[in-house]
Structures are given as structure tokens and as C-alpha cells.
């Protein structure tokens, strides 16, 4: 969430799943073994001297359409009223003329000298008509963008490196890095050219809401605008991160920088080289976090896994039998401790392979076999929709459930029209949400549809009241609602504590 004083800055202007696994040999990426990190005894000079020839500066420009030339101002007698008129006219015309094409600066690093592959951030070369790479000896060549991935913010360039005095660097294993390990960054901050900074890993697995696969390494090594796309090295000279973002109130480094882990970047880089685009696995579910209240409502010992809020039609999940309300606990043998782990595990699964998905349903574990689809094809075919129809608030009389803080009405043609609901919409309509209620705090709004309570279908306000009363009589402190957010294009579960009746 943005604040007035602190903002997350993706280092744009002046710089910087499975995915089906591909062998590093295909892309020419070297992946050496990893050992313990040892603090530098004599500084970073030797390491910086060795690695600097592998780091490049990247500049990209967008072409601008040429404006017609402005004619010279005609000559008028001194003091003529036309003189001021034409001066003002030509000044205003000149204000709209772009003098310099839009451009951006960033960093990158060479991963394959023979084939000329360079890795950087996607936003460094986004919408660029021309991309140029400058080496450590100030020699500049034009580069070709062979693939970009905006979800991971990665891009691969290709240049002719014949005759260039450059080096290549291997991608290491970021999973071996620990909080407190030394790291070194080399990049192009503020367009100054090759700059070396050092620090330690401050944290791992940071989610900064930059994309669906957030799992950043945080460092206190100085990263500024222009470092974007540059490498973060361990002390063995392996790239264990790609510098991408900073957290700063001013745009300068305050010791909080973020890098994409190499373990996440490797499969993306290989696919960009192989296909020019990514090919991620697709399950076809919309998921949400399992809270303590939701876990209690579903009889789960503790809050873990990923709760399936909805299942896309004609998706691998629907074909396999997954349903809303299932909690995914393991995917292909890998534990899903947090909701955000599942998208990465699915994305990194080979397309058309069969995955074993362990879910929690009706108080017990159940395993499903799912044939994984391709995310990009699903997006192209429209199976993944982000439509957001308008909402309207309409206060009308209905059944008020004070224990939930909601007023409910049965669906009819008039309400469907008023709230712009589809004919096939199911459930009961929420027409009022009590102020200061837990329902209001959790984002429920008039126009939302209440589809289920405690995994029981709700077709009328009276049915909703009956289910809530039974839960209260059974000693339950909360109930689990399945809500269709008509204005959000999304269905998800919401656990509400039962309030005292008025």
C-alpha cells in the first residue's frame, strides 16, 4: 500500500516458474557448485576486477515522430502589434516539440559469451525501438531483444561479442544463500557507469506486491536507479540475484534493495532463449490465504495451504475435480505452507505433465491427479478473465442478520438489473453492510453475492439465517462465507466471527 512518505520504486529511468525446466546447457548457462560463504579478508577489489568485464550498461530509446518545421517569424516594423502575436504563437508551438527521444538506462550481465546472451530487467527495454549495450571499456553495440517476461521482470538480449574483451558469469544457486551472507552488486546507477557496492543479504522470500511470483532477496548493498537488471554476486563470483527494485522515500538508496533470486530466474531465462517467451504451467484456480478463522471453520489444525476460491471452467483443475473450498496442502510432493507458494510450484511444472495435488476437503485429505495446462495459452484464449463490471449501491429492505452485519435479499429481475448481475448469477444479494462490522472491515459491499455459508449452498436469506443459527447453536465462533464479488470479477472465501445479536 502506498504512503505519502515511502514508496516502492521499480528502478526504471536511469539504470535495472516452472516453467518447464530446461537444462542449463541449452541456454549456455553455467551453474557451478556452491560452498560456504567466507568473509573477504582483503576487500572486494580482486572480485570486482574479475567480474566487471561481465557487466554492461544498457540504454534504450523510443523513436518519436518528427514534427513539421516551424517557419521563421516574418519581419514587422518595430512596435507592430503582429510582432508580439507571432512571438507568442511560435513559443507555444515550440513547447510541444520533443527535443530528446524518450530513453532509459539500466544494467545487465553476460551469461554466454559465445552466443552473446545478456540478462537484464524487462522494464529496462520495454517498448524500446533501439537498445544499445556499452561494455566496461566504453565500446557500444546495438542489441536485439530476444524475449521479455513482465511477470518476472526479466529480459534476454543478444549481441555480437566477437572481438570484445568481455567475460561471462555463471548463475549460482540462490537457495544456498543465507541471511547475513556477503553480496556484491555491480551496475550503472544514475548513468554514471560501472559502480561496485557491497553488503549482506538482509532477508529472503520478500513479497513486495510487484508480481505473482514475488520471492525477492533483500539486501543492504547500495542499489540505486540505474542498477536495475544488474547482477548481485556471491563471494565466488556467481550471480545469485538480478537487482530489480528499491524501497525509498527519495529515490536514492536507503539500504533496502530487492533482487530476483537466480533460482527463479534460471527457468525463465532458459525459456526466453528457447522460445522467445515463457511457457508456464496452469492449474486454473483462484486462490486466497488460509487464515486462522478459515482453518477453524474447515476443521484444519493450523493455517496453511492455499484455499481454492473458484475454479475456472474448462481448466485442468475443473477436469480433475477440484472444487471451491478445497485447501491445497501439497503439490507434486512439495508442501504448500503459504498461499503464494502454489503459483510458483504450478508455474514451474512441465506443461502436459500430471501433477499430484493433495487437498483438504470435508475434514480429510484427498489426492487428485491434474494434467497441467499452459498459462499463456489460457490467457490468449480468454479462459482467464479480469473483467470488472460496475457496482451500484442500492439500499432496499431485506432480511438483516445482525450476527453477520449483513442485510440479504433474494435475487429477482429488478435487483439483477439494478446491480448489473448476470442472469446465471446464484446466491443471495448483499444489499447492506453494517458500519464498523467485521464484514465491512473485510471488504464486503452491497452488490456482492453470498453463495455459500459453511460450504452449504444459500438460495434465500432465510436459508442463510438457518445455517448461521445452527452454527451458533453448535458452539461455532465463526462461519465461512463464499462470496461472489461481482464488481471484482472474483469469488473468494471470507471467514466472519459471529457477533452478538441486537
XYZ file of N, CA, C and O in Angstrom, residues 286 310 312 384-391 422 448 483-492:
92
model
N -8.477 -19.864 -8.659
C -8.231 -18.597 -7.980
C -8.082 -18.924 -6.507
O -8.947 -19.586 -5.928
N -12.209 -20.220 -6.352
C -13.007 -20.545 -7.532
C -12.168 -21.362 -8.492
O -10.937 -21.355 -8.441
N -11.739 -22.227 -12.622
C -12.074 -21.789 -13.975
C -12.700 -22.926 -14.771
O -12.290 -24.091 -14.641
N -8.835 -17.015 -18.854
C -8.529 -16.232 -17.655
C -9.054 -14.833 -17.888
O -8.568 -14.117 -18.758
N -10.050 -14.433 -17.121
C -10.707 -13.142 -17.330
C -10.441 -12.224 -16.160
O -10.422 -12.639 -15.010
N -10.207 -10.950 -16.490
C -10.020 -9.926 -15.461
C -11.088 -8.841 -15.562
O -10.861 -7.700 -15.223
N -12.261 -9.216 -16.087
C -13.317 -8.226 -16.260
C -13.792 -7.700 -14.913
O -13.874 -8.431 -13.936
N -14.128 -6.433 -14.852
C -14.568 -5.806 -13.607
C -15.812 -4.964 -13.876
O -15.725 -3.774 -14.099
N -16.997 -5.573 -13.884
C -18.215 -4.815 -14.126
C -18.482 -3.799 -13.030
O -17.997 -3.938 -11.917
N -19.252 -2.790 -13.375
C -19.551 -1.731 -12.420
C -20.459 -2.230 -11.310
O -21.266 -3.128 -11.485
N -20.321 -1.570 -10.121
C -21.188 -1.848 -8.978
C -22.100 -0.655 -8.741
O -21.751 0.465 -8.991
N -25.457 -10.895 -13.822
C -25.738 -11.800 -14.926
C -26.945 -12.678 -14.602
O -27.240 -12.956 -13.440
N -22.422 -7.535 -3.644
C -21.774 -8.849 -3.592
C -22.840 -9.927 -3.428
O -23.922 -9.675 -2.887
N -18.164 -15.752 -1.226
C -18.733 -14.510 -1.737
C -18.316 -14.302 -3.186
O -17.142 -14.457 -3.531
N -19.292 -13.953 -4.010
C -19.039 -13.610 -5.407
C -18.956 -12.085 -5.499
O -19.959 -11.390 -5.359
N -17.740 -11.583 -5.706
C -17.533 -10.135 -5.796
C -17.828 -9.694 -7.227
O -16.934 -9.656 -8.073
N -19.074 -9.357 -7.489
C -19.478 -9.019 -8.848
C -18.656 -7.881 -9.428
O -18.333 -7.863 -10.604
N -18.308 -6.910 -8.611
C -17.536 -5.785 -9.111
C -16.066 -6.075 -9.248
O -15.322 -5.279 -9.813
N -15.586 -7.194 -8.691
C -14.170 -7.516 -8.733
C -13.856 -8.627 -9.725
O -12.697 -8.911 -9.979
N -14.871 -9.269 -10.258
C -14.645 -10.390 -11.152
C -13.969 -11.544 -10.447
O -13.129 -12.234 -10.999
N -14.378 -11.789 -9.154
C -13.625 -12.723 -8.360
C -14.508 -13.349 -7.298
O -15.436 -12.729 -6.798
N -14.282 -14.621 -7.009
C -15.016 -15.341 -5.973
C -14.010 -15.805 -4.931
O -12.988 -16.380 -5.279
N -14.322 -15.534 -3.655
C -13.384 -15.978 -2.625
C -14.105 -16.206 -1.308
O -15.253 -15.804 -1.125
